[in-house]
Amino acid sequence: MSGGGEVVVERREVEYFLAIAEHGSFTGAAKSLRVAQPSLSTAIGQLENRLGGKLFHRLPHGVRLTAAGEALLEPARQVMRDLSTAQDSVRQVLGLASGRLDIVAQTTLAVDPLARLIGEFLRHYPQVDVRVFDQELGKTATGSVRAGQCELGVVDASTDPEGMAEAVLPGRQIYAVLPPGEPGQKRIGLSELAARDFVATPEGTATRAVIEDVVAASGLRAKVSVETAHLAMVVPLVLAGAGVTLLPESMAVGAAKEGATVLPLRPKVVRSSRLLWRPGPLSPAASRFVDLATSSARPREKRVR
C-alpha cells in the first residue's frame, strides 16, 4: 500500500534485491534464497515499476546495479539490519536469548584487542552468534559500518570516524620483533629501529600504520624490504632474516615463542583503537558488546619473553 505519493517496499523485496546485488545474477540469488527464479524476477519487476525505474542492468551473463540500484543499496542494507535489531529486541524481552553480532576489523586489530573482547563477551552471552569480517579491498572498516554491512567496526585510533558513534578501546603496547640471535639488549630505541629494513603489510593496514607512525617519530621514513598482504607471513619472514617488524603484545608473544628476538621500544609505544557504530539504536547484542568493551579498558604492562 502507498499513500501521499510514498512507495512502500516489502521486506521480501528488499531481501530479494540485496541477494541479487550480492550474487550478481538472478540465478545465484534464487538458489541462495531457495525460491523459483520466475518468482524472484516478478517481485523485482513489480518493485521497479513502483519505484519508477530499473534497479539492474540485465546483461548476457548476470546483472549490474543501475544508478538507482546503487542509491537503494545502502538504505536496503540498513532496513534489514533495523529489522534484525527489532527482532532481537523482542526476543530479549520474551526471554529468548539469541541474536547475531557482525563486526568488521583489520586483521591485526581482529587479533588484538578484538579476539579477547569477543571471548569475554561470549562467556556472558554464549547464545549470540558472532561473525568477524575483514575489510574489503578498497573499502575501510568505517565504510562497511556506514553502509550497513556490519553493525560494529574496529579501527586504529588514528582513524577519523566522521559522523560515527565511537568508544576508545584498551591500548596495546607495541614491540619490536627482530630475527633470532640479535645482540642482547633490554630495549631498542626508535632511531635505531628506524634504520632497519621492515617486513610490513600493505598501506592502509593497521600493522603498516604502526610502523610508519613509529618511524616517523624519529623523523625518518620506514624502509620496507618486504611487503606482504598475508599477516601470517610477517613473522616467518622476520625469522628468516628478511627484516624487522612491529607487533602488538599478543602477537609478539607468539613470535618470541618461535624464536624471534622481541624487545620493548624506548620510549614505550602504546596504540589505541576505536570501536565504532552508526548513530542510533543498536541491537541488544551490539549494545552489550559496547558496554563490555568500554568497561574493560584498563592499563596493562607485561614483559614479553
Coordinates of C-alpha atoms in Angstrom, one line a residue:
M1 CA 0.0 0.0 0.0
S2 CA 1.1 3.6 -0.5
G3 CA -0.2 7.0 0.4
G4 CA 0.8 10.6 0.0
G5 CA 3.0 9.6 -3.1
E6 CA 5.2 7.4 -1.0
V7 CA 6.3 3.9 -2.2
V8 CA 6.0 1.1 0.3
V9 CA 8.7 -1.6 -0.1
E10 CA 8.1 -5.0 1.5
R11 CA 10.8 -6.8 3.4
R12 CA 10.7 -9.7 1.0
E13 CA 11.5 -7.4 -1.9
V14 CA 14.4 -5.8 0.0
E15 CA 15.8 -9.3 0.7
Y16 CA 15.5 -10.3 -2.9
F17 CA 17.1 -7.0 -4.1
L18 CA 20.1 -7.5 -1.8
A19 CA 20.5 -11.1 -2.8
I20 CA 20.7 -10.3 -6.5
A21 CA 23.1 -7.4 -5.8
E22 CA 25.3 -9.8 -3.8
H23 CA 25.3 -12.7 -6.2
G24 CA 25.4 -10.6 -9.4
S25 CA 22.6 -12.7 -11.0
F26 CA 19.0 -13.7 -10.6
T27 CA 20.0 -17.3 -10.9
G28 CA 22.5 -17.2 -8.0
A29 CA 20.1 -15.2 -5.8
A30 CA 17.3 -17.6 -6.5
K31 CA 19.5 -20.6 -5.4
S32 CA 20.6 -18.7 -2.3
L33 CA 17.1 -17.8 -1.3
R34 CA 15.6 -21.1 -2.4
V35 CA 12.9 -19.5 -4.4
A36 CA 11.9 -20.0 -8.0
Q37 CA 13.7 -17.7 -10.4
P38 CA 10.5 -16.5 -12.1
S39 CA 9.0 -15.5 -8.7
L40 CA 12.2 -13.6 -8.0
S41 CA 12.1 -11.8 -11.4
T42 CA 8.4 -11.0 -11.0
A43 CA 8.9 -9.5 -7.5
I44 CA 11.8 -7.3 -8.7
G45 CA 9.9 -6.2 -11.8
Q46 CA 7.0 -5.1 -9.6
L47 CA 9.3 -3.2 -7.3
E48 CA 10.9 -1.5 -10.2
N49 CA 7.5 -0.5 -11.5
R50 CA 6.5 1.0 -8.2
L51 CA 9.8 2.9 -7.9
G52 CA 9.6 4.1 -11.4
G53 CA 13.0 2.9 -12.7
K54 CA 15.2 -0.1 -13.3
L55 CA 17.4 -1.3 -10.4
F56 CA 19.5 -3.7 -12.5
H57 CA 21.1 -3.7 -15.9
R58 CA 20.2 -7.1 -17.4
L59 CA 23.4 -8.4 -19.0
P60 CA 24.1 -11.5 -21.1
H61 CA 25.8 -13.0 -18.0
G62 CA 24.4 -11.7 -14.8
V63 CA 23.3 -8.2 -13.8
R64 CA 24.8 -4.9 -12.7
L65 CA 23.3 -2.2 -10.5
T66 CA 21.9 0.9 -12.2
A67 CA 22.4 4.3 -10.6
A68 CA 19.0 3.8 -8.9
G69 CA 20.1 0.4 -7.7
E70 CA 23.3 1.9 -6.2
A71 CA 21.2 4.5 -4.4
L72 CA 19.0 1.8 -2.9
L73 CA 21.8 -0.4 -1.8
E74 CA 22.8 1.2 1.5
P75 CA 19.3 2.1 2.7
A76 CA 18.2 -1.5 1.9
R77 CA 21.0 -2.9 4.0
Q78 CA 20.1 -0.6 6.9
V79 CA 16.5 -1.6 6.6
M80 CA 17.4 -5.3 7.0
R81 CA 19.7 -4.5 9.9
D82 CA 17.0 -2.4 11.6
L83 CA 14.5 -5.3 11.2
S84 CA 17.1 -7.7 12.7
T85 CA 17.6 -5.3 15.6
A86 CA 13.9 -5.1 16.3
Q87 CA 13.6 -8.9 16.2
D88 CA 16.5 -9.3 18.7
S89 CA 14.9 -6.7 21.0
V90 CA 11.6 -8.7 21.0
R91 CA 13.4 -12.0 21.6
Q92 CA 15.3 -10.4 24.5
V93 CA 12.0 -9.1 26.1
L94 CA 10.5 -12.5 25.7
G95 CA 13.5 -14.2 27.3
L96 CA 14.6 -15.8 24.0
A97 CA 18.3 -15.1 24.5
S98 CA 19.8 -15.2 21.0
G99 CA 21.0 -12.9 18.3
R100 CA 23.8 -12.2 15.9
L101 CA 26.7 -9.7 16.0
D102 CA 28.6 -8.6 12.9
I103 CA 31.9 -6.9 13.4
V104 CA 34.4 -5.7 10.8
A105 CA 38.1 -5.1 11.7
Q106 CA 41.5 -5.0 10.1
T107 CA 43.4 -8.3 10.7
T108 CA 45.8 -7.1 13.3
L109 CA 43.0 -5.4 15.3
A110 CA 40.9 -8.6 15.0
V111 CA 43.7 -10.5 16.7
D112 CA 44.3 -7.8 19.4
P113 CA 42.1 -6.4 21.0
L114 CA 39.0 -7.9 19.3
A115 CA 39.6 -11.6 19.9
R116 CA 40.0 -11.1 23.7
L117 CA 36.9 -8.9 23.8
I118 CA 34.8 -11.5 21.9
G119 CA 35.9 -14.3 24.2
E120 CA 34.9 -12.3 27.2
F121 CA 31.6 -11.3 25.6
L122 CA 30.7 -15.0 24.7
R123 CA 31.4 -16.0 28.3
H124 CA 28.5 -13.8 29.3
Y125 CA 26.3 -14.3 26.1
P126 CA 27.2 -17.8 24.7
Q127 CA 24.0 -17.9 22.7
V128 CA 24.9 -15.0 20.4
D129 CA 26.5 -15.8 17.0
V130 CA 29.4 -13.6 16.3
R131 CA 30.8 -13.0 12.8
V132 CA 34.1 -11.1 12.2
F133 CA 34.7 -9.7 8.8
D134 CA 37.9 -8.3 7.2
Q135 CA 37.5 -5.0 5.5
E136 CA 37.0 -5.4 1.7
L137 CA 39.8 -4.4 -0.7
G138 CA 39.5 -0.7 -1.4
K139 CA 36.9 -0.2 1.4
T140 CA 37.5 0.8 5.0
A141 CA 36.0 -0.7 8.1
T142 CA 34.3 2.6 8.7
G143 CA 32.8 2.4 5.2
S144 CA 31.4 -1.1 5.9
V145 CA 29.7 0.1 9.1
R146 CA 28.4 3.2 7.4
A147 CA 27.0 1.2 4.5
G148 CA 25.2 -1.1 7.0
Q149 CA 27.2 -4.2 6.1
C150 CA 28.3 -4.7 9.7
E151 CA 26.9 -3.2 12.9
L152 CA 30.2 -2.6 14.6
G153 CA 33.8 -1.8 13.4
V154 CA 37.2 -1.7 15.0
V155 CA 39.7 0.8 13.6
D156 CA 43.0 2.2 14.7
A157 CA 42.7 5.2 17.0
S158 CA 44.4 7.4 14.3
T159 CA 41.4 6.9 12.0
D160 CA 38.8 9.7 11.9
P161 CA 35.4 8.1 12.0
E162 CA 33.5 11.2 11.0
G163 CA 29.8 11.0 11.7
M164 CA 30.0 7.8 13.7
A165 CA 29.5 7.0 17.3
E166 CA 32.6 5.6 18.9
A167 CA 34.4 4.3 22.0
V168 CA 38.1 4.1 22.7
L169 CA 39.3 0.5 23.4
P170 CA 42.2 -0.5 25.7
G171 CA 45.7 0.4 24.5
R172 CA 48.1 -2.2 23.0
Q173 CA 51.8 -2.0 23.8
I174 CA 53.8 -2.3 20.6
Y175 CA 57.0 -4.4 20.5
A176 CA 59.9 -4.7 18.0
V177 CA 60.2 -8.1 16.5
L178 CA 63.7 -8.9 15.2
P179 CA 65.4 -12.0 13.7
P180 CA 66.8 -14.6 16.1
G181 CA 70.2 -14.1 17.5
E182 CA 70.1 -10.3 17.7
P183 CA 72.6 -8.8 20.2
G184 CA 71.2 -8.9 23.8
Q185 CA 69.6 -5.7 25.0
K186 CA 66.6 -4.8 27.1
R187 CA 65.0 -2.2 24.8
I188 CA 65.5 -0.7 21.4
G189 CA 65.4 3.0 20.7
L190 CA 63.2 4.4 17.9
S191 CA 66.1 5.9 16.0
E192 CA 68.0 2.6 16.0
L193 CA 64.9 0.7 14.9
A194 CA 64.1 3.3 12.2
A195 CA 67.4 2.5 10.5
R196 CA 66.4 -1.2 9.9
D197 CA 64.6 -2.8 7.0
F198 CA 61.0 -3.7 7.7
V199 CA 58.6 -6.5 6.8
A200 CA 55.2 -4.9 6.6
T201 CA 51.7 -5.4 5.3
P202 CA 50.3 -3.0 2.6
E203 CA 49.5 0.6 3.1
G204 CA 46.1 1.2 4.8
T205 CA 46.5 -1.8 7.2
A206 CA 46.9 -1.4 10.9
T207 CA 50.3 -3.0 11.1
R208 CA 51.7 -0.7 8.4
A209 CA 50.2 2.3 10.1
V210 CA 52.0 1.5 13.3
I211 CA 55.4 1.0 11.5
E212 CA 55.0 4.3 9.6
D213 CA 54.0 6.3 12.7
V214 CA 56.7 4.9 14.9
V215 CA 59.5 5.5 12.4
A216 CA 58.1 9.0 11.6
A217 CA 58.5 9.9 15.2
S218 CA 62.3 9.6 14.6
G219 CA 62.0 12.0 11.6
L220 CA 62.6 9.2 9.1
R221 CA 60.6 7.2 6.6
A222 CA 60.2 3.4 7.1
K223 CA 62.1 1.4 4.5
V224 CA 60.0 -1.7 3.7
S225 CA 62.1 -4.5 2.3
V226 CA 59.2 -7.0 2.0
E227 CA 55.5 -6.1 1.7
T228 CA 53.0 -8.9 2.1
A229 CA 49.2 -9.0 2.2
H230 CA 49.4 -12.1 4.4
L231 CA 49.7 -11.1 8.0
A232 CA 50.5 -14.7 8.9
M233 CA 53.6 -14.4 6.7
V234 CA 55.2 -11.5 8.6
V235 CA 56.7 -13.4 11.5
P236 CA 58.1 -16.2 9.3
L237 CA 59.8 -13.5 7.1
V238 CA 61.3 -11.9 10.2
L239 CA 62.5 -15.3 11.4
A240 CA 64.1 -15.9 8.0
G241 CA 66.1 -12.6 8.4
A242 CA 64.1 -10.6 5.8
G243 CA 63.7 -7.6 8.2
V244 CA 62.1 -6.5 11.4
T245 CA 58.6 -5.5 12.2
L246 CA 56.3 -4.1 14.9
L247 CA 53.5 -6.1 16.5
P248 CA 51.2 -5.7 19.5
E249 CA 51.9 -7.7 22.6
S250 CA 49.7 -10.7 21.9
M251 CA 51.3 -11.3 18.5
A252 CA 54.8 -10.5 19.8
V253 CA 54.4 -13.2 22.4
G254 CA 53.8 -15.8 19.7
A255 CA 56.8 -14.6 17.7
A256 CA 59.0 -14.9 20.8
K257 CA 58.0 -18.5 21.2
E258 CA 59.0 -19.2 17.6
G259 CA 62.5 -17.8 18.3
A260 CA 62.3 -14.2 17.3
T261 CA 64.0 -11.5 19.3
V262 CA 61.3 -9.4 20.9
L263 CA 62.1 -6.0 22.5
P264 CA 60.0 -3.2 24.0
L265 CA 60.5 0.2 22.5
R266 CA 62.3 3.1 24.1
P267 CA 60.2 5.2 24.7
K268 CA 57.3 2.8 25.2
V269 CA 54.7 2.9 22.4
V270 CA 51.0 2.2 23.2
R271 CA 48.4 2.2 20.4
S272 CA 44.7 2.6 21.0
S273 CA 41.9 1.5 18.8
R274 CA 38.3 2.6 18.4
L275 CA 35.0 0.7 18.4
L276 CA 32.5 2.5 16.1
W277 CA 28.9 2.2 15.0
R278 CA 26.3 4.2 13.2
P279 CA 24.4 6.7 15.4
G280 CA 21.1 5.4 16.6
P281 CA 19.8 2.3 18.4
L282 CA 22.0 -0.8 18.5
S283 CA 20.8 -4.4 18.6
P284 CA 20.8 -5.9 22.1
A285 CA 23.9 -7.9 21.3
A286 CA 25.9 -4.9 19.9
S287 CA 24.8 -2.8 22.9
R288 CA 26.0 -5.4 25.4
F289 CA 29.3 -5.7 23.4
V290 CA 29.9 -1.9 23.5
D291 CA 29.2 -1.9 27.3
L292 CA 31.6 -4.8 27.9
A293 CA 34.3 -3.3 25.6
T294 CA 34.3 0.1 27.2
S295 CA 34.2 -1.3 30.7
S296 CA 37.3 -3.5 30.0
A297 CA 39.5 -0.5 29.3
R298 CA 42.3 -0.9 31.7
P299 CA 46.1 -0.3 31.6
R300 CA 48.2 -3.4 31.2
E301 CA 52.0 -3.8 31.5
K302 CA 53.6 -7.1 30.6
R303 CA 57.1 -8.1 29.6
V304 CA 57.4 -10.3 26.6
R305 CA 59.9 -13.1 26.9

